[in-house]
Amino acid sequence: MSGPPPDVIDWTEAMQQTGDDEEFLRELLADLRQETDTQVSNIEQIIQNPTDAPFQRIQRAAHVIKGASANLMCAQLRYASMALEQTAQAAHNENNGSPSAETTQKVQQCYLDLKRAQENYHGFLNGLGV
């Protein structure tokens, strides 16, 4: 990703999405944390034990995070999950699901970028007391 990293969340836009209901937004952000944690854990397990179309499964998990984070204006999570989704899709499509070591390395790097975005998101929520 070039340029400065995106904000963890665009609070103004997220508030507009929830009709300026901060309590509801906090609930949704907590739900997103739980969903993101579940999907990142799933991705980690797939990476550690890559059986049964692993890149397609990684792509699907990243897609879940991308959609949920986009709805709540959480740009870091959205961009990191989108990059992982696209890279995993390319890996799945490469050589009948047997990608090169370079492509596999790219998937792993995108996963680490997603983990960093997840940590930033957790830090943001902790700062809010959520």
Short mmCIF file of N, CA and C in Angstrom, two decimals, residues 35-44 46 53-69 77 80-86 88-89 111 114:
data_model
loop_
_atom_site.label_atom_id
_atom_site.label_comp_id
_atom_site.label_asym_id
_atom_site.label_seq_id
_atom_site.Cartn_x
_atom_site.Cartn_y
_atom_site.Cartn_z
N GLU A 35 -16.36 -10.82 14.87
CA GLU A 35 -16.36 -11.46 13.54
C GLU A 35 -14.96 -11.46 12.94
N THR A 36 -14.26 -10.35 13.07
CA THR A 36 -12.90 -10.26 12.54
C THR A 36 -11.98 -11.25 13.25
N ASP A 37 -12.09 -11.32 14.57
CA ASP A 37 -11.26 -12.26 15.32
C ASP A 37 -11.52 -13.69 14.89
N THR A 38 -12.78 -14.03 14.67
CA THR A 38 -13.14 -15.38 14.22
C THR A 38 -12.54 -15.67 12.86
N GLN A 39 -12.70 -14.74 11.93
CA GLN A 39 -12.21 -14.97 10.56
C GLN A 39 -10.68 -14.99 10.51
N VAL A 40 -10.02 -14.13 11.25
CA VAL A 40 -8.55 -14.12 11.27
C VAL A 40 -8.04 -15.43 11.87
N SER A 41 -8.70 -15.91 12.90
CA SER A 41 -8.33 -17.20 13.49
C SER A 41 -8.52 -18.32 12.47
N ASN A 42 -9.61 -18.27 11.73
CA ASN A 42 -9.85 -19.27 10.68
C ASN A 42 -8.73 -19.23 9.63
N ILE A 43 -8.35 -18.03 9.22
CA ILE A 43 -7.30 -17.89 8.22
C ILE A 43 -5.99 -18.46 8.75
N GLU A 44 -5.68 -18.16 10.00
CA GLU A 44 -4.45 -18.67 10.61
C GLU A 44 -4.44 -20.20 10.61
N ILE A 46 -6.06 -22.16 8.56
CA ILE A 46 -5.92 -22.61 7.17
C ILE A 46 -4.46 -22.53 6.74
N ALA A 53 -8.55 -26.85 -0.72
CA ALA A 53 -8.66 -25.53 -1.36
C ALA A 53 -8.38 -24.40 -0.38
N PRO A 54 -7.18 -24.37 0.21
CA PRO A 54 -6.91 -23.39 1.26
C PRO A 54 -7.02 -21.94 0.80
N PHE A 55 -6.57 -21.64 -0.42
CA PHE A 55 -6.59 -20.24 -0.85
C PHE A 55 -8.02 -19.76 -1.09
N GLN A 56 -8.87 -20.64 -1.54
CA GLN A 56 -10.27 -20.27 -1.71
C GLN A 56 -10.92 -20.02 -0.35
N ARG A 57 -10.58 -20.81 0.64
CA ARG A 57 -11.12 -20.62 1.99
C ARG A 57 -10.60 -19.33 2.61
N ILE A 58 -9.32 -19.03 2.37
CA ILE A 58 -8.77 -17.75 2.85
C ILE A 58 -9.48 -16.59 2.17
N GLN A 59 -9.70 -16.72 0.88
CA GLN A 59 -10.40 -15.68 0.12
C GLN A 59 -11.78 -15.41 0.71
N ARG A 60 -12.51 -16.46 1.01
CA ARG A 60 -13.87 -16.30 1.56
C ARG A 60 -13.84 -15.62 2.93
N ALA A 61 -12.91 -16.03 3.79
CA ALA A 61 -12.82 -15.42 5.12
C ALA A 61 -12.46 -13.94 5.01
N ALA A 62 -11.52 -13.62 4.13
CA ALA A 62 -11.14 -12.22 3.93
C ALA A 62 -12.31 -11.41 3.38
N HIS A 63 -13.11 -12.03 2.53
CA HIS A 63 -14.27 -11.36 1.95
C HIS A 63 -15.27 -10.97 3.05
N VAL A 64 -15.47 -11.84 4.01
CA VAL A 64 -16.38 -11.55 5.13
C VAL A 64 -15.90 -10.30 5.88
N ILE A 65 -14.61 -10.26 6.17
CA ILE A 65 -14.05 -9.11 6.89
C ILE A 65 -14.17 -7.85 6.05
N LYS A 66 -13.88 -7.97 4.77
CA LYS A 66 -13.94 -6.80 3.88
C LYS A 66 -15.34 -6.18 3.89
N GLY A 67 -16.35 -6.99 3.72
CA GLY A 67 -17.71 -6.48 3.67
C GLY A 67 -18.15 -5.84 4.97
N ALA A 68 -17.90 -6.52 6.07
CA ALA A 68 -18.32 -6.00 7.37
C ALA A 68 -17.57 -4.72 7.72
N SER A 69 -16.29 -4.68 7.44
CA SER A 69 -15.51 -3.48 7.78
C SER A 69 -15.86 -2.31 6.87
N LEU A 77 -8.96 -2.24 8.05
CA LEU A 77 -9.42 -3.62 7.93
C LEU A 77 -9.91 -3.90 6.52
N ALA A 80 -6.84 -4.07 4.03
CA ALA A 80 -6.00 -5.26 4.28
C ALA A 80 -6.73 -6.53 3.89
N SER A 81 -8.01 -6.62 4.21
CA SER A 81 -8.77 -7.83 3.86
C SER A 81 -9.00 -7.91 2.36
N MET A 82 -9.18 -6.77 1.70
CA MET A 82 -9.35 -6.77 0.25
C MET A 82 -8.07 -7.25 -0.43
N ALA A 83 -6.93 -6.79 0.05
CA ALA A 83 -5.65 -7.24 -0.53
C ALA A 83 -5.47 -8.74 -0.33
N LEU A 84 -5.81 -9.23 0.85
CA LEU A 84 -5.69 -10.67 1.11
C LEU A 84 -6.67 -11.45 0.24
N GLU A 85 -7.88 -10.96 0.12
CA GLU A 85 -8.88 -11.63 -0.71
C GLU A 85 -8.39 -11.75 -2.15
N GLN A 86 -7.90 -10.66 -2.70
CA GLN A 86 -7.44 -10.66 -4.10
C GLN A 86 -6.21 -11.54 -4.29
N ALA A 88 -5.28 -14.11 -2.39
CA ALA A 88 -5.67 -15.51 -2.21
C ALA A 88 -6.42 -16.02 -3.44
N GLN A 89 -7.24 -15.17 -4.05
CA GLN A 89 -7.94 -15.57 -5.27
C GLN A 89 -6.93 -15.86 -6.38
N TYR A 111 -1.68 -11.61 4.89
CA TYR A 111 -2.24 -12.07 6.16
C TYR A 111 -1.62 -11.27 7.31
N LEU A 114 -3.10 -7.92 7.47
CA LEU A 114 -4.44 -7.99 8.07
C LEU A 114 -4.34 -8.10 9.59
#
